[in-house]
Amino acid sequence: MNEKHKLRSTAWFGPTNKEGFIHRSWMKNQGQPEDMFNGRPVIGICNTYSELTPCNSHFRELAERVKRGVYEVGGYPVEFPVSSLGEPLMRPTAMLFRNLASMDVEEAIRANPIDGVVLLMGCDKTTPALLMGAASCDLPTLGLSGGPMLNGRFRGETIGSGTDVFRFNDLVRSGKMKECEFAKAESCMNRSIGHCMTMGTASTMASMTEALGMGMPGNAAVPAADSRRNRMAQHVGRRIVEMVHEDLRMSKILTRESFENAILTNSAIGGSTNAVIHLIALARRIGVPLDLDDWDRLGRKVSTIVNLQPSGKFLMEDFFYAGGLPAVLRRLGEADLLHKEAPTVNGKTIWENNKDADNWNEDIIRPFDNPIAEDGSIAVLKGSLAPNGAVIKPSAASPKLMKHRGRAVVFENIEDYFGRIDDPDLDIDENCVMVLKNCGPRGYPGMAEVGNMGLPPKLLKKGVTDMVRISDARMSGTAYGTVVLHTAPEAAVGGPLAFVQNGDMIELDVEARSIHLDVSEKELAERRAKWTPPPPPMNGGYQKLYYDTVLQADEGADLDFLVGCRGAAVPRESH
Ligand code: FES
């Protein structure tokens, strides 16, 4: 063993005094033999297992596989739980707790005798929360995703989690699907362990982990139920011990080039708009400059070549069989759209890992001259309605609505929307622009995934399938439509969105990257003078801390005092 630096855990387990006794003796109550404390790298396995996070419910098994690998090469694995964020159940929205979970991760790592970390991540927010928390410590760290579910199957058809819920829901609301059929689909959609198997936020963030170099090659697509996921976990356990010996910290992997690779990859896979917020927040933790303009400038060069829902047709299981993210990274590299020398966790460059990747299905992972969408970027729109930016995913939008002028139909908040959207007398037609306020980071609070508002039933019954929708909310990575999101500044802090009224004209031009509220400055100033901010949701607890300190979407929606890397210096001895 070529130990070039002193292990951090030695501060706990090295001394022969009373403190060393306490640290070793209590750990020995788990049956650990003496040689566990003789200078073995201690590997923290940061586990987001929870029965309330169904996407991560198989993580106990995954953690055991990591441990096998750690033991094999002379490490000492210690599994520890952190806050788990389950997208389907948490209210008001799991995003409200991403930063809280990241604090948990950061402090748990720093407070304990950990030399290297494996992050077990799956459901949407668990990936950014763990990466952000670990980045603020900057130890050798390896991300392992739990893997997507197997394809859903319903009435002989393949169905995708999330995406087809939205589709079925519209069919029920338009009277084209019976409620009993809708109920039957429940058991058919999510039928195995794993996270959403569309290219939603979980699969996007697993792909980002791989493209950033923070995960092993193949991390994104191996299904959770495939034995190769467990095999990868064992390799992860072996590799993290080596990373400790090499002192291969997160800051050596998360470079500006790595983030650019991730943005380029996001375009190629048709990834979730949520990645914009999460990657900006992660970059700010590790000290890499990254902003919305980077997303637009870099992503614009890249077409979407991965034919997965919601932008395309297939699902993650199909993507895995086709070659997964390695085949995409090879395509990007061959098109000169990749920083090939970017380092990765396995010690090789991203190009060394992926240059020989196979592609077994050119309909799923397409060549760049036959993309599923020419503009794969997350387009960043700016203008009088969004001075600091808003985003739209062109590959999931309707081409005919990408340049549009329409009359605003305004919902003051999500309750107002739900209270009126089904009203047959709602004054709206398919050319209108639906506007939803007060669903941003502070306003909701937590920036819920409500931006892809369902259309009014009276228009659905007419056969209308898409309309321009604008909000300060996010939308699920599994959703689709001509939906402008993340409008900044948000309504709840007095952004221009707060002053839109029914009947105002709004102009969207995605090609020109503009979004314009056609109301004079004088009129806007008058509306602003009469405006009062909505009251905070709670007067105490975490939600008050969040409300008082959350940053806007264009800054990653982190808490202001969490930005930056604080390192993992060994804290003061307990007495
Ligand atoms: Fe967990 Fe979709 S609900 S990834």
mmCIF file with all atom_site columns, N, CA, C and O and ligand atoms in Angstrom, residues 53-56 85-89 122-126 149 161-162 190 194-198 200-203 449 476 478, ligand 1:
data_model
loop_
_atom_site.group_PDB
_atom_site.id
_atom_site.type_symbol
_atom_site.label_atom_id
_atom_site.label_alt_id
_atom_site.label_comp_id
_atom_site.label_asym_id
_atom_site.label_entity_id
_atom_site.label_seq_id
_atom_site.pdbx_PDB_ins_code
_atom_site.Cartn_x
_atom_site.Cartn_y
_atom_site.Cartn_z
_atom_site.occupancy
_atom_site.B_iso_or_equiv
_atom_site.pdbx_formal_charge
_atom_site.auth_seq_id
_atom_site.auth_comp_id
_atom_site.auth_asym_id
_atom_site.auth_atom_id
_atom_site.pdbx_PDB_model_num
ATOM   1   N  N   . THR A 1 53  ? -38.916 6.396  0.194   1.00 0.00 ? 53  THR A N   1
ATOM   2   C  CA  . THR A 1 53  ? -38.313 6.775  -1.089  1.00 0.00 ? 53  THR A CA  1
ATOM   3   C  C   . THR A 1 53  ? -38.278 5.504  -1.934  1.00 0.00 ? 53  THR A C   1
ATOM   4   O  O   . THR A 1 53  ? -37.258 4.808  -2.000  1.00 0.00 ? 53  THR A O   1
ATOM   5   N  N   . PRO A 1 54  ? -39.389 5.155  -2.570  1.00 0.00 ? 54  PRO A N   1
ATOM   6   C  CA  . PRO A 1 54  ? -39.470 3.861  -3.239  1.00 0.00 ? 54  PRO A CA  1
ATOM   7   C  C   . PRO A 1 54  ? -38.370 3.647  -4.264  1.00 0.00 ? 54  PRO A C   1
ATOM   8   O  O   . PRO A 1 54  ? -37.919 2.509  -4.485  1.00 0.00 ? 54  PRO A O   1
ATOM   9   N  N   . CYS A 1 55  ? -37.910 4.720  -4.887  1.00 0.00 ? 55  CYS A N   1
ATOM   10  C  CA  . CYS A 1 55  ? -36.862 4.587  -5.908  1.00 0.00 ? 55  CYS A CA  1
ATOM   11  C  C   . CYS A 1 55  ? -35.541 4.104  -5.305  1.00 0.00 ? 55  CYS A C   1
ATOM   12  O  O   . CYS A 1 55  ? -34.662 3.630  -6.027  1.00 0.00 ? 55  CYS A O   1
ATOM   13  N  N   . ASN A 1 56  ? -35.369 4.265  -3.996  1.00 0.00 ? 56  ASN A N   1
ATOM   14  C  CA  . ASN A 1 56  ? -34.106 3.907  -3.339  1.00 0.00 ? 56  ASN A CA  1
ATOM   15  C  C   . ASN A 1 56  ? -34.292 2.728  -2.375  1.00 0.00 ? 56  ASN A C   1
ATOM   16  O  O   . ASN A 1 56  ? -33.443 2.498  -1.513  1.00 0.00 ? 56  ASN A O   1
ATOM   17  N  N   . LEU A 1 85  ? -34.943 11.730 0.183   1.00 0.00 ? 85  LEU A N   1
ATOM   18  C  CA  . LEU A 1 85  ? -35.968 12.602 -0.394  1.00 0.00 ? 85  LEU A CA  1
ATOM   19  C  C   . LEU A 1 85  ? -36.745 11.824 -1.446  1.00 0.00 ? 85  LEU A C   1
ATOM   20  O  O   . LEU A 1 85  ? -36.247 11.602 -2.547  1.00 0.00 ? 85  LEU A O   1
ATOM   21  N  N   . GLY A 1 86  ? -37.945 11.410 -1.092  1.00 0.00 ? 86  GLY A N   1
ATOM   22  C  CA  . GLY A 1 86  ? -38.780 10.629 -2.009  1.00 0.00 ? 86  GLY A CA  1
ATOM   23  C  C   . GLY A 1 86  ? -39.714 11.548 -2.789  1.00 0.00 ? 86  GLY A C   1
ATOM   24  O  O   . GLY A 1 86  ? -40.598 12.183 -2.209  1.00 0.00 ? 86  GLY A O   1
ATOM   25  N  N   . GLU A 1 87  ? -39.499 11.584 -4.078  1.00 0.00 ? 87  GLU A N   1
ATOM   26  C  CA  . GLU A 1 87  ? -40.264 12.502 -4.932  1.00 0.00 ? 87  GLU A CA  1
ATOM   27  C  C   . GLU A 1 87  ? -41.776 12.268 -4.882  1.00 0.00 ? 87  GLU A C   1
ATOM   28  O  O   . GLU A 1 87  ? -42.552 13.229 -4.836  1.00 0.00 ? 87  GLU A O   1
ATOM   29  N  N   . PRO A 1 88  ? -42.232 11.002 -4.897  1.00 0.00 ? 88  PRO A N   1
ATOM   30  C  CA  . PRO A 1 88  ? -43.683 10.825 -5.025  1.00 0.00 ? 88  PRO A CA  1
ATOM   31  C  C   . PRO A 1 88  ? -44.468 11.249 -3.787  1.00 0.00 ? 88  PRO A C   1
ATOM   32  O  O   . PRO A 1 88  ? -45.641 11.565 -3.907  1.00 0.00 ? 88  PRO A O   1
ATOM   33  N  N   . LEU A 1 89  ? -43.855 11.238 -2.602  1.00 0.00 ? 89  LEU A N   1
ATOM   34  C  CA  . LEU A 1 89  ? -44.641 11.416 -1.387  1.00 0.00 ? 89  LEU A CA  1
ATOM   35  C  C   . LEU A 1 89  ? -44.431 12.759 -0.687  1.00 0.00 ? 89  LEU A C   1
ATOM   36  O  O   . LEU A 1 89  ? -45.331 13.252 -0.009  1.00 0.00 ? 89  LEU A O   1
ATOM   37  N  N   . GLY A 1 122 ? -30.420 8.036  -6.082  1.00 0.00 ? 122 GLY A N   1
ATOM   38  C  CA  . GLY A 1 122 ? -31.403 7.488  -7.007  1.00 0.00 ? 122 GLY A CA  1
ATOM   39  C  C   . GLY A 1 122 ? -32.486 8.491  -7.330  1.00 0.00 ? 122 GLY A C   1
ATOM   40  O  O   . GLY A 1 122 ? -32.404 9.216  -8.316  1.00 0.00 ? 122 GLY A O   1
ATOM   41  N  N   . CYS A 1 123 ? -33.489 8.550  -6.465  1.00 0.00 ? 123 CYS A N   1
ATOM   42  C  CA  . CYS A 1 123 ? -34.618 9.443  -6.714  1.00 0.00 ? 123 CYS A CA  1
ATOM   43  C  C   . CYS A 1 123 ? -34.118 10.885 -6.890  1.00 0.00 ? 123 CYS A C   1
ATOM   44  O  O   . CYS A 1 123 ? -33.084 11.271 -6.329  1.00 0.00 ? 123 CYS A O   1
ATOM   45  N  N   . ASP A 1 124 ? -34.895 11.639 -7.656  1.00 0.00 ? 124 ASP A N   1
ATOM   46  C  CA  . ASP A 1 124 ? -34.443 12.935 -8.204  1.00 0.00 ? 124 ASP A CA  1
ATOM   47  C  C   . ASP A 1 124 ? -33.500 13.754 -7.327  1.00 0.00 ? 124 ASP A C   1
ATOM   48  O  O   . ASP A 1 124 ? -32.392 14.085 -7.735  1.00 0.00 ? 124 ASP A O   1
ATOM   49  N  N   . LYS A 1 125 ? -33.974 14.141 -6.145  1.00 0.00 ? 125 LYS A N   1
ATOM   50  C  CA  . LYS A 1 125 ? -33.211 15.116 -5.356  1.00 0.00 ? 125 LYS A CA  1
ATOM   51  C  C   . LYS A 1 125 ? -32.083 14.471 -4.582  1.00 0.00 ? 125 LYS A C   1
ATOM   52  O  O   . LYS A 1 125 ? -31.220 15.185 -4.059  1.00 0.00 ? 125 LYS A O   1
ATOM   53  N  N   . THR A 1 126 ? -32.098 13.151 -4.452  1.00 0.00 ? 126 THR A N   1
ATOM   54  C  CA  . THR A 1 126 ? -31.030 12.523 -3.671  1.00 0.00 ? 126 THR A CA  1
ATOM   55  C  C   . THR A 1 126 ? -29.678 12.713 -4.346  1.00 0.00 ? 126 THR A C   1
ATOM   56  O  O   . THR A 1 126 ? -28.663 12.871 -3.669  1.00 0.00 ? 126 THR A O   1
ATOM   57  N  N   . MET A 1 149 ? -35.831 1.729  -13.076 1.00 0.00 ? 149 MET A N   1
ATOM   58  C  CA  . MET A 1 149 ? -36.742 0.584  -13.089 1.00 0.00 ? 149 MET A CA  1
ATOM   59  C  C   . MET A 1 149 ? -36.761 -0.049 -14.478 1.00 0.00 ? 149 MET A C   1
ATOM   60  O  O   . MET A 1 149 ? -36.348 0.567  -15.465 1.00 0.00 ? 149 MET A O   1
ATOM   61  N  N   . SER A 1 161 ? -42.614 5.860  -16.582 1.00 0.00 ? 161 SER A N   1
ATOM   62  C  CA  . SER A 1 161 ? -43.021 6.498  -15.330 1.00 0.00 ? 161 SER A CA  1
ATOM   63  C  C   . SER A 1 161 ? -43.052 8.013  -15.510 1.00 0.00 ? 161 SER A C   1
ATOM   64  O  O   . SER A 1 161 ? -42.187 8.596  -16.163 1.00 0.00 ? 161 SER A O   1
ATOM   65  N  N   . GLY A 1 162 ? -44.028 8.612  -14.924 1.00 0.00 ? 162 GLY A N   1
ATOM   66  C  CA  . GLY A 1 162 ? -44.169 10.064 -15.036 1.00 0.00 ? 162 GLY A CA  1
ATOM   67  C  C   . GLY A 1 162 ? -44.820 10.452 -16.346 1.00 0.00 ? 162 GLY A C   1
ATOM   68  O  O   . GLY A 1 162 ? -45.992 10.816 -16.399 1.00 0.00 ? 162 GLY A O   1
ATOM   69  N  N   . ASN A 1 190 ? -44.829 1.132  -12.481 1.00 0.00 ? 190 ASN A N   1
ATOM   70  C  CA  . ASN A 1 190 ? -43.630 1.019  -11.653 1.00 0.00 ? 190 ASN A CA  1
ATOM   71  C  C   . ASN A 1 190 ? -43.589 -0.385 -11.074 1.00 0.00 ? 190 ASN A C   1
ATOM   72  O  O   . ASN A 1 190 ? -44.113 -0.648 -10.007 1.00 0.00 ? 190 ASN A O   1
ATOM   73  N  N   . GLY A 1 194 ? -35.974 0.451  -8.422  1.00 0.00 ? 194 GLY A N   1
ATOM   74  C  CA  . GLY A 1 194 ? -35.281 1.438  -9.238  1.00 0.00 ? 194 GLY A CA  1
ATOM   75  C  C   . GLY A 1 194 ? -36.034 2.753  -9.315  1.00 0.00 ? 194 GLY A C   1
ATOM   76  O  O   . GLY A 1 194 ? -37.118 2.896  -8.775  1.00 0.00 ? 194 GLY A O   1
ATOM   77  N  N   . HIS A 1 195 ? -35.411 3.706  -9.989  1.00 0.00 ? 195 HIS A N   1
ATOM   78  C  CA  . HIS A 1 195 ? -36.024 5.032  -10.127 1.00 0.00 ? 195 HIS A CA  1
ATOM   79  C  C   . HIS A 1 195 ? -36.706 5.160  -11.483 1.00 0.00 ? 195 HIS A C   1
ATOM   80  O  O   . HIS A 1 195 ? -36.637 4.247  -12.310 1.00 0.00 ? 195 HIS A O   1
ATOM   81  N  N   . CYS A 1 196 ? -37.352 6.291  -11.715 1.00 0.00 ? 196 CYS A N   1
ATOM   82  C  CA  . CYS A 1 196 ? -38.111 6.506  -12.950 1.00 0.00 ? 196 CYS A CA  1
ATOM   83  C  C   . CYS A 1 196 ? -37.256 6.138  -14.167 1.00 0.00 ? 196 CYS A C   1
ATOM   84  O  O   . CYS A 1 196 ? -36.085 6.522  -14.252 1.00 0.00 ? 196 CYS A O   1
ATOM   85  N  N   . MET A 1 197 ? -37.881 5.419  -15.093 1.00 0.00 ? 197 MET A N   1
ATOM   86  C  CA  . MET A 1 197 ? -37.108 4.867  -16.213 1.00 0.00 ? 197 MET A CA  1
ATOM   87  C  C   . MET A 1 197 ? -37.251 5.666  -17.492 1.00 0.00 ? 197 MET A C   1
ATOM   88  O  O   . MET A 1 197 ? -36.811 5.250  -18.553 1.00 0.00 ? 197 MET A O   1
ATOM   89  N  N   . THR A 1 198 ? -37.918 6.817  -17.414 1.00 0.00 ? 198 THR A N   1
ATOM   90  C  CA  . THR A 1 198 ? -37.853 7.781  -18.512 1.00 0.00 ? 198 THR A CA  1
ATOM   91  C  C   . THR A 1 198 ? -36.569 8.598  -18.344 1.00 0.00 ? 198 THR A C   1
ATOM   92  O  O   . THR A 1 198 ? -35.881 8.472  -17.336 1.00 0.00 ? 198 THR A O   1
ATOM   93  N  N   . GLY A 1 200 ? -36.131 11.250 -17.113 1.00 0.00 ? 200 GLY A N   1
ATOM   94  C  CA  . GLY A 1 200 ? -36.583 12.276 -16.182 1.00 0.00 ? 200 GLY A CA  1
ATOM   95  C  C   . GLY A 1 200 ? -35.403 12.783 -15.384 1.00 0.00 ? 200 GLY A C   1
ATOM   96  O  O   . GLY A 1 200 ? -34.240 12.592 -15.757 1.00 0.00 ? 200 GLY A O   1
ATOM   97  N  N   . THR A 1 201 ? -35.695 13.391 -14.265 1.00 0.00 ? 201 THR A N   1
ATOM   98  C  CA  . THR A 1 201 ? -34.611 14.011 -13.500 1.00 0.00 ? 201 THR A CA  1
ATOM   99  C  C   . THR A 1 201 ? -33.672 12.976 -12.903 1.00 0.00 ? 201 THR A C   1
ATOM   100 O  O   . THR A 1 201 ? -32.454 13.170 -12.884 1.00 0.00 ? 201 THR A O   1
ATOM   101 N  N   . ALA A 1 202 ? -34.208 11.854 -12.417 1.00 0.00 ? 202 ALA A N   1
ATOM   102 C  CA  . ALA A 1 202 ? -33.331 10.847 -11.807 1.00 0.00 ? 202 ALA A CA  1
ATOM   103 C  C   . ALA A 1 202 ? -32.348 10.290 -12.837 1.00 0.00 ? 202 ALA A C   1
ATOM   104 O  O   . ALA A 1 202 ? -31.141 10.211 -12.585 1.00 0.00 ? 202 ALA A O   1
ATOM   105 N  N   . SER A 1 203 ? -32.867 9.904  -14.005 1.00 0.00 ? 203 SER A N   1
ATOM   106 C  CA  . SER A 1 203 ? -31.978 9.348  -15.044 1.00 0.00 ? 203 SER A CA  1
ATOM   107 C  C   . SER A 1 203 ? -31.047 10.426 -15.580 1.00 0.00 ? 203 SER A C   1
ATOM   108 O  O   . SER A 1 203 ? -29.885 10.154 -15.912 1.00 0.00 ? 203 SER A O   1
ATOM   109 N  N   . GLU A 1 449 ? -42.758 21.091 -8.845  1.00 0.00 ? 449 GLU A N   1
ATOM   110 C  CA  . GLU A 1 449 ? -42.823 20.691 -10.261 1.00 0.00 ? 449 GLU A CA  1
ATOM   111 C  C   . GLU A 1 449 ? -44.260 20.836 -10.768 1.00 0.00 ? 449 GLU A C   1
ATOM   112 O  O   . GLU A 1 449 ? -44.935 19.853 -11.061 1.00 0.00 ? 449 GLU A O   1
ATOM   113 N  N   . SER A 1 476 ? -41.456 18.399 -13.786 1.00 0.00 ? 476 SER A N   1
ATOM   114 C  CA  . SER A 1 476 ? -40.858 17.083 -13.717 1.00 0.00 ? 476 SER A CA  1
ATOM   115 C  C   . SER A 1 476 ? -40.033 16.830 -14.966 1.00 0.00 ? 476 SER A C   1
ATOM   116 O  O   . SER A 1 476 ? -40.430 17.217 -16.068 1.00 0.00 ? 476 SER A O   1
ATOM   117 N  N   . THR A 1 478 ? -39.871 14.234 -16.405 1.00 0.00 ? 478 THR A N   1
ATOM   118 C  CA  . THR A 1 478 ? -40.621 13.295 -17.247 1.00 0.00 ? 478 THR A CA  1
ATOM   119 C  C   . THR A 1 478 ? -41.730 13.998 -18.024 1.00 0.00 ? 478 THR A C   1
ATOM   120 O  O   . THR A 1 478 ? -42.464 13.362 -18.764 1.00 0.00 ? 478 THR A O   1
HETATM 121 FE FE1 . FES B 2 .   ? -38.148 8.802  -7.777  1.00 0.00 ? 1   FES B FE1 1
HETATM 122 FE FE2 . FES B 2 .   ? -39.124 9.523  -10.267 1.00 0.00 ? 1   FES B FE2 1
HETATM 123 S  S1  . FES B 2 .   ? -40.161 9.347  -8.370  1.00 0.00 ? 1   FES B S1  1
HETATM 124 S  S2  . FES B 2 .   ? -37.109 9.078  -9.643  1.00 0.00 ? 1   FES B S2  1
#
